[in-house]
Short mmCIF file of C-alpha atoms and ligand atoms in Angstrom, two decimals:
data_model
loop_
_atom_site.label_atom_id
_atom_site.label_comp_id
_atom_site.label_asym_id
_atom_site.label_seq_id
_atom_site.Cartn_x
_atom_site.Cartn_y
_atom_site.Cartn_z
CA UNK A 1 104.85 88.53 26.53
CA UNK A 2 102.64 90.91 24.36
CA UNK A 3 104.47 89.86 21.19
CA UNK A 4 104.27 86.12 22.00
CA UNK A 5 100.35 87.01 22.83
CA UNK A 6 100.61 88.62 18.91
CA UNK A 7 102.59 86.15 17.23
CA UNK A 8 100.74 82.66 17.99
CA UNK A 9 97.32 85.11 17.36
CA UNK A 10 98.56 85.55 13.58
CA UNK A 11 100.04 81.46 14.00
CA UNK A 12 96.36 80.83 15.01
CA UNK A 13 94.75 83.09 11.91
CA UNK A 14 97.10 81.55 9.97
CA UNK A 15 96.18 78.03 10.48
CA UNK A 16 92.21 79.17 9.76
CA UNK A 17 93.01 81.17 6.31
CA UNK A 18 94.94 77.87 5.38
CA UNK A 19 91.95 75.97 6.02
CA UNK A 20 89.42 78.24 5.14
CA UNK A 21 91.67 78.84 1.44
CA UNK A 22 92.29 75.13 0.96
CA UNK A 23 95.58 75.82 1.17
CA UNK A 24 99.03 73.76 2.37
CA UNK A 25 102.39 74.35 1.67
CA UNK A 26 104.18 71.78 0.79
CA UNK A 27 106.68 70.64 2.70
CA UNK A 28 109.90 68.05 2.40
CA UNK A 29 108.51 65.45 4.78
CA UNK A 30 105.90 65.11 1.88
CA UNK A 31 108.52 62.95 -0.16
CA UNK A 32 106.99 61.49 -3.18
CA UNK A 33 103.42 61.22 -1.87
CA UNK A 34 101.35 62.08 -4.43
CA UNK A 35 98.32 62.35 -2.52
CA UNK A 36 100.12 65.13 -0.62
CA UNK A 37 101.69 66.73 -3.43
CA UNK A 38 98.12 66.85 -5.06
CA UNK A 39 96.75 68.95 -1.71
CA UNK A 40 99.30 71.20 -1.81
CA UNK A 41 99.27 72.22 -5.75
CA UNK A 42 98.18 75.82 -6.05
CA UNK A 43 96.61 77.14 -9.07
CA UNK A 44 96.12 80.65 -9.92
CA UNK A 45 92.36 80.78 -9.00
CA UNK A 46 93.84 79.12 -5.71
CA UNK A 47 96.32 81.66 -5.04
CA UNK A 48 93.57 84.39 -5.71
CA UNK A 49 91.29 82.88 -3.33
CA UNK A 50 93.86 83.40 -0.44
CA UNK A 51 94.60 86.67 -1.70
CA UNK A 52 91.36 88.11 -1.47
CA UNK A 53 90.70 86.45 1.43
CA UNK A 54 93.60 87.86 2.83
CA UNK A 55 93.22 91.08 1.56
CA UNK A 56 89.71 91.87 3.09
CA UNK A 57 91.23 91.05 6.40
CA UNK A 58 94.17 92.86 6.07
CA UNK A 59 92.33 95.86 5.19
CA UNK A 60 90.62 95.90 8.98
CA UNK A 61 92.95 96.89 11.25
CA UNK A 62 94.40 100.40 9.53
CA UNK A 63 91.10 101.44 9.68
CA UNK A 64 89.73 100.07 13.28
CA UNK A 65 93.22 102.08 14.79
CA UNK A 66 93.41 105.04 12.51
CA UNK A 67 89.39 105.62 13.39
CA UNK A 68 90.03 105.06 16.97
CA UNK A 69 92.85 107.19 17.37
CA UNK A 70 90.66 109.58 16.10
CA UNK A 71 87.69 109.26 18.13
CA UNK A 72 90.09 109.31 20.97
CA UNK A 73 91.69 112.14 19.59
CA UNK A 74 88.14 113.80 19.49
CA UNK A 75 86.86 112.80 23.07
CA UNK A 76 89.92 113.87 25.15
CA UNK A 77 89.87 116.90 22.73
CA UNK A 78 93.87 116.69 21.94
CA UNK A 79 96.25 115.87 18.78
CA UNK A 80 96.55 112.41 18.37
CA UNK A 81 100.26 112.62 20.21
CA UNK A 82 100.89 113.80 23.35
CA UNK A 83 102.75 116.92 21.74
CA UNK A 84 103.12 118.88 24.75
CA UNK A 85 105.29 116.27 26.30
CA UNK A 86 106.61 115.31 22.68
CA UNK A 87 108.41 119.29 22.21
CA UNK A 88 109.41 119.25 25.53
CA UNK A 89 111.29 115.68 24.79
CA UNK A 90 112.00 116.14 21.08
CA UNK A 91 112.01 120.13 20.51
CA UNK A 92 109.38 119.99 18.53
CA UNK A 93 106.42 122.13 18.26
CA UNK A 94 104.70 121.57 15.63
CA UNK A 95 101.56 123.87 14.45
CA UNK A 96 99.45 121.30 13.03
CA UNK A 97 98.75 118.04 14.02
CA UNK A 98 101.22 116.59 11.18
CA UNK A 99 102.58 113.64 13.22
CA UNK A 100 99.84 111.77 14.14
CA UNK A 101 99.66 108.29 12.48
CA UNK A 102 95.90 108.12 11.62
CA UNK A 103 96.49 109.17 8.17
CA UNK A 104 99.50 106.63 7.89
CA UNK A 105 96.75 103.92 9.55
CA UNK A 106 93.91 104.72 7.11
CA UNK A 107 96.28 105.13 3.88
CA UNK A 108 97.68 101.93 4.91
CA UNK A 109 93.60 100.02 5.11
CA UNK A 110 92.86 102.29 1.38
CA UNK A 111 95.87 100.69 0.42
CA UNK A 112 94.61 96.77 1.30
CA UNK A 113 91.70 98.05 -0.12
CA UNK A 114 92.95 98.58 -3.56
CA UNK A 115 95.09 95.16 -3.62
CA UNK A 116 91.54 93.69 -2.87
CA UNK A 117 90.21 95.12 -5.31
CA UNK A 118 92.22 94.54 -7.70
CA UNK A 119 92.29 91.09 -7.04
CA UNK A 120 88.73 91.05 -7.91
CA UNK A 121 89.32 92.06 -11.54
CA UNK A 122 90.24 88.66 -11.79
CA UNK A 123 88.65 86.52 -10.01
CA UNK A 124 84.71 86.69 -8.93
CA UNK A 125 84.11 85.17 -5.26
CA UNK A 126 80.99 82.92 -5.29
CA UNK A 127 78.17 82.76 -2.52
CA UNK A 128 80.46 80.61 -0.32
CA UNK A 129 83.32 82.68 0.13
CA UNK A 130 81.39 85.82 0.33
CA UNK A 131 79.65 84.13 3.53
CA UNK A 132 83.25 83.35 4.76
CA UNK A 133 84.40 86.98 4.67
CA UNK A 134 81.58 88.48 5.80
CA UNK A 135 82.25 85.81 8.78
CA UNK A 136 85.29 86.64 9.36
CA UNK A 137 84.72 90.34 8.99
CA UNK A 138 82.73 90.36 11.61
CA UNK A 139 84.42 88.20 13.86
CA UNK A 140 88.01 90.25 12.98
CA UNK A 141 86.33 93.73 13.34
CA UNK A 142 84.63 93.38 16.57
CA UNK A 143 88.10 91.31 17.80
CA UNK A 144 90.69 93.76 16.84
CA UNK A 145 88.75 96.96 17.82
CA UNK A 146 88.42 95.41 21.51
CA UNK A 147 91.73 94.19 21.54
CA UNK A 148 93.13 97.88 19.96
CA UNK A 149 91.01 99.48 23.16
CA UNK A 150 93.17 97.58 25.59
CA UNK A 151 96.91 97.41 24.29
CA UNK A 152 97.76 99.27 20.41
CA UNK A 153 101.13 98.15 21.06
CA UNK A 154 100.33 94.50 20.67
CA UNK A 155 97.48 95.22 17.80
CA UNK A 156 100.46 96.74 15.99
CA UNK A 157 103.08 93.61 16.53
CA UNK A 158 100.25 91.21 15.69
CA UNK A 159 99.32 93.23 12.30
CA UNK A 160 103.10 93.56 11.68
CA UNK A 161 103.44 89.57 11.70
CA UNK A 162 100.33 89.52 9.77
CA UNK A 163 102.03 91.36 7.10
CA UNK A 164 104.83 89.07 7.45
CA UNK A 165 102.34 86.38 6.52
CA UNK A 166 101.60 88.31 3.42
CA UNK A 167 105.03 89.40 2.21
CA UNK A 168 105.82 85.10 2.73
CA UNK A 169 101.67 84.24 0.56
CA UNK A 170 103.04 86.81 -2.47
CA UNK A 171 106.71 85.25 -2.14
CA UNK A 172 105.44 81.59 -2.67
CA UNK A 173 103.15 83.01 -5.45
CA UNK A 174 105.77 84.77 -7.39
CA UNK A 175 108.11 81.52 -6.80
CA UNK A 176 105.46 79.39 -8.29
CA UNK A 177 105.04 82.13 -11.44
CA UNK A 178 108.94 81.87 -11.33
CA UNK A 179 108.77 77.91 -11.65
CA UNK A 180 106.27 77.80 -14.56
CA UNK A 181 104.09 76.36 -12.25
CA UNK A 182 100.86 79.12 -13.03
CA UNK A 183 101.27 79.37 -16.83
CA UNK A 184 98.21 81.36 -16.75
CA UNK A 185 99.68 84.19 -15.27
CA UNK A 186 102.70 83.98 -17.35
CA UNK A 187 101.46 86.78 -19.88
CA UNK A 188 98.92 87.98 -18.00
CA UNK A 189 98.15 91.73 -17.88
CA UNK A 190 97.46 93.43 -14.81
CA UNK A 191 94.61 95.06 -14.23
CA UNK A 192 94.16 98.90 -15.33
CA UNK A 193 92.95 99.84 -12.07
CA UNK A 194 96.79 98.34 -10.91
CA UNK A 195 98.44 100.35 -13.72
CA UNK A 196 96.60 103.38 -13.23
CA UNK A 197 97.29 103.10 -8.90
CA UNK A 198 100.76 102.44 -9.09
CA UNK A 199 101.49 104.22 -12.22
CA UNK A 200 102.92 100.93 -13.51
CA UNK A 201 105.63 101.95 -16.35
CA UNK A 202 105.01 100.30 -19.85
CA UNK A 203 107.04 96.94 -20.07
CA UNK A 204 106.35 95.84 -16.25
CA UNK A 205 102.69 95.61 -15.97
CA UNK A 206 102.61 91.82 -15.63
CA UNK A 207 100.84 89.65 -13.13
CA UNK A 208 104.37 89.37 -11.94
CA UNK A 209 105.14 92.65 -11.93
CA UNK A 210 101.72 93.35 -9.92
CA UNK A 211 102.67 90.63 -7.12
CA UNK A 212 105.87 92.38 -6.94
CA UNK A 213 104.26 95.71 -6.14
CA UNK A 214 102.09 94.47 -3.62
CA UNK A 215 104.63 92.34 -1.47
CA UNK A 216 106.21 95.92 -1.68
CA UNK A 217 103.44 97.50 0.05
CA UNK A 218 102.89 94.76 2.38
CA UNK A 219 106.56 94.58 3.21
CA UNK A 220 105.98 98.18 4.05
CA UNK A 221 102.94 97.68 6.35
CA UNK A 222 105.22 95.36 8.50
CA UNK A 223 108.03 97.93 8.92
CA UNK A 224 105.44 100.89 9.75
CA UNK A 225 103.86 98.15 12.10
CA UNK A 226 106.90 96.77 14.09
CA UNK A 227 107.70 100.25 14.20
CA UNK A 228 104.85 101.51 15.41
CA UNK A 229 104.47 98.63 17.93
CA UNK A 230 108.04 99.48 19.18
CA UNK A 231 106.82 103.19 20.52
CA UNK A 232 105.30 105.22 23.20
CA UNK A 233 101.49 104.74 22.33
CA UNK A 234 100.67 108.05 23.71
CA UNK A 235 103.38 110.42 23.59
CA UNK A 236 105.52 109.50 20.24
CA UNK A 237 105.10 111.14 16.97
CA UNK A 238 104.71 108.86 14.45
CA UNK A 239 108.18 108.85 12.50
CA UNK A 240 107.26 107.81 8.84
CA UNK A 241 105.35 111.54 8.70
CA UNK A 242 108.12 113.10 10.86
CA UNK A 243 111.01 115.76 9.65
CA UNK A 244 113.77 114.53 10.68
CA UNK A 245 116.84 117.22 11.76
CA UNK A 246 119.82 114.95 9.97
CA UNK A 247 118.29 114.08 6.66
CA UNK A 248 121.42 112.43 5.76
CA UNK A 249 121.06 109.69 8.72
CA UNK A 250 118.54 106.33 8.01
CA UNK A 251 115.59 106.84 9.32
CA UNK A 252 111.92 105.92 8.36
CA UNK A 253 110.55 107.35 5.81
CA UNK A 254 107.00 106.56 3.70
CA UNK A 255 109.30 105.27 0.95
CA UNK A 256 110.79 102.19 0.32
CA UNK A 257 114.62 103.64 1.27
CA UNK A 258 115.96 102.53 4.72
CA UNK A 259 113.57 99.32 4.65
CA UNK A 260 113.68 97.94 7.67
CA UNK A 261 111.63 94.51 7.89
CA UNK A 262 111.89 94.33 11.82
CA UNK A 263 111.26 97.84 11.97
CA UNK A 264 113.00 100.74 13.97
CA UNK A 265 113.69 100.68 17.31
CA UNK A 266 112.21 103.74 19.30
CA UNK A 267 115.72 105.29 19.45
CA UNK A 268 116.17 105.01 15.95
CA UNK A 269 112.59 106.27 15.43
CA UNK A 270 112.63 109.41 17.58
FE1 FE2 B 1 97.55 93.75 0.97
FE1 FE2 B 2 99.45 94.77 4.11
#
């Protein structure tokens, strides 16, 4: 029930970034209209629009869990995982708190950040949409950090469909690049804050090459998500910082190996 509760919540935010980006996919039951087929043409200062947008709300929730797993950590004055119970499941014991997953939360909100702002090397929001995001800022902050308080486990599924949503926005966009549809990304240069964060290699530091790094990422935040979603919220170490005993076995790992776009089971985590 807590993943249908998650899913129509993105299906809901979904349906307000559409409206609130001006933007509609087209679909076949369009047919020739070219009313329709006017609404749904996306230029590249469209696609940006939605991208910032996007990214300033997808940069909430890493932070929101990773900061209250760490005032929570702080207040019951314990690691972030129940390690006690975790070496006596797992034999594990380890000396540090190295398997907690608020640095894997807050890298993953630095992360949005820089896709944000590296979006806005290209385009500059006007009065408008700044009002809109600090709207919805406000609105999302307040929303998830209640909702995170009463179940992480369905914070994590929703933010793992949300990512979903992103890996599908950066799909269409690349599609479009793809079609000759956004000729003015065609030779565009990425940013140098993009080539200098992902140590992009001379020869791929396109636009395209740029959307193709961050659906990477994003693709990422959904597996670490799902994953995380799919666990103990108190007692499991969080498995994309872990050591695993067979190295040689898939398991999940910070790197894009083993992808896993549902994410791993908790057997397959632990
Ligand atoms: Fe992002
Ligand atoms: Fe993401």
């Amino acid at each position: 029930m807590s993943d249908n509760v998650a899913l129509n919540a993105v299906r809901f935010a979904r349906f307000c970034m559409d409206k609130a980006t001006g933007y509609r996919h087209p679909s076949e039951s369009d047919g020739n209209n070219p009313k329709l087929a006017e609404k749904s043409k996306m230029t590249e200062s469209k696609w940006l629009v939605r991208m910032i947008f996007l990214e300033s709300i997808a940069a909430v929730p890493g932070m929101v869990g990773g900061m209250l797993r760490h005032l929570h950590s702080l207040r019951r004055m314990k690691r972030d995982n129940g390690w006690v119970r975790t070496s006596r499941l797992f034999n594990r014991s380890t000396p540090t708190d190295s398997e907690s997953q608020i640095e894997t939360l807050l890298e993953e909100a630095f992360n949005e950040r820089m896709h944000l702002l590296t979006f806005l090397k290209l385009y500059s929001p006007g009065l408008f949409m700044r009002t809109m995001i600090l709207g919805a800022q406000g609105v999302f902050f307040n929303g998830f950090f209640v909702c995170y308080l009463i179940s992480p486990r369905t914070c994590h599924r929703f933010v793992g469909y949300l990512e979903e949503e992103a890996v599908i926005t950066y799909t269409r966009a690349l599609a479009d690049i793809d079609a000759g549809k956004l000729p003015l990304w065609k030779n565009l240069e990425a940013p140098d804050i993009a080539v200098a964060y992902w140590d992009m290699p001379e020869g791929h530091r396109k636009m395209k090459d740029l959307l193709l790094y961050v659906r990477a990422d994003e693709a990422k935040h959904r597996e670490v998500n799902h994953t995380l979603g799919n666990l103990d919220q108190k007692e499991d170490p969080n498995p994309f910082v872990s050591v695993f005993e067979d190295e040689a076995k898939p398991h999940p790992s910070k790197r894009l190996e083993n992808a896993k776009p549902v994410g791993w089971t908790r057997e397959e985590a632990l």
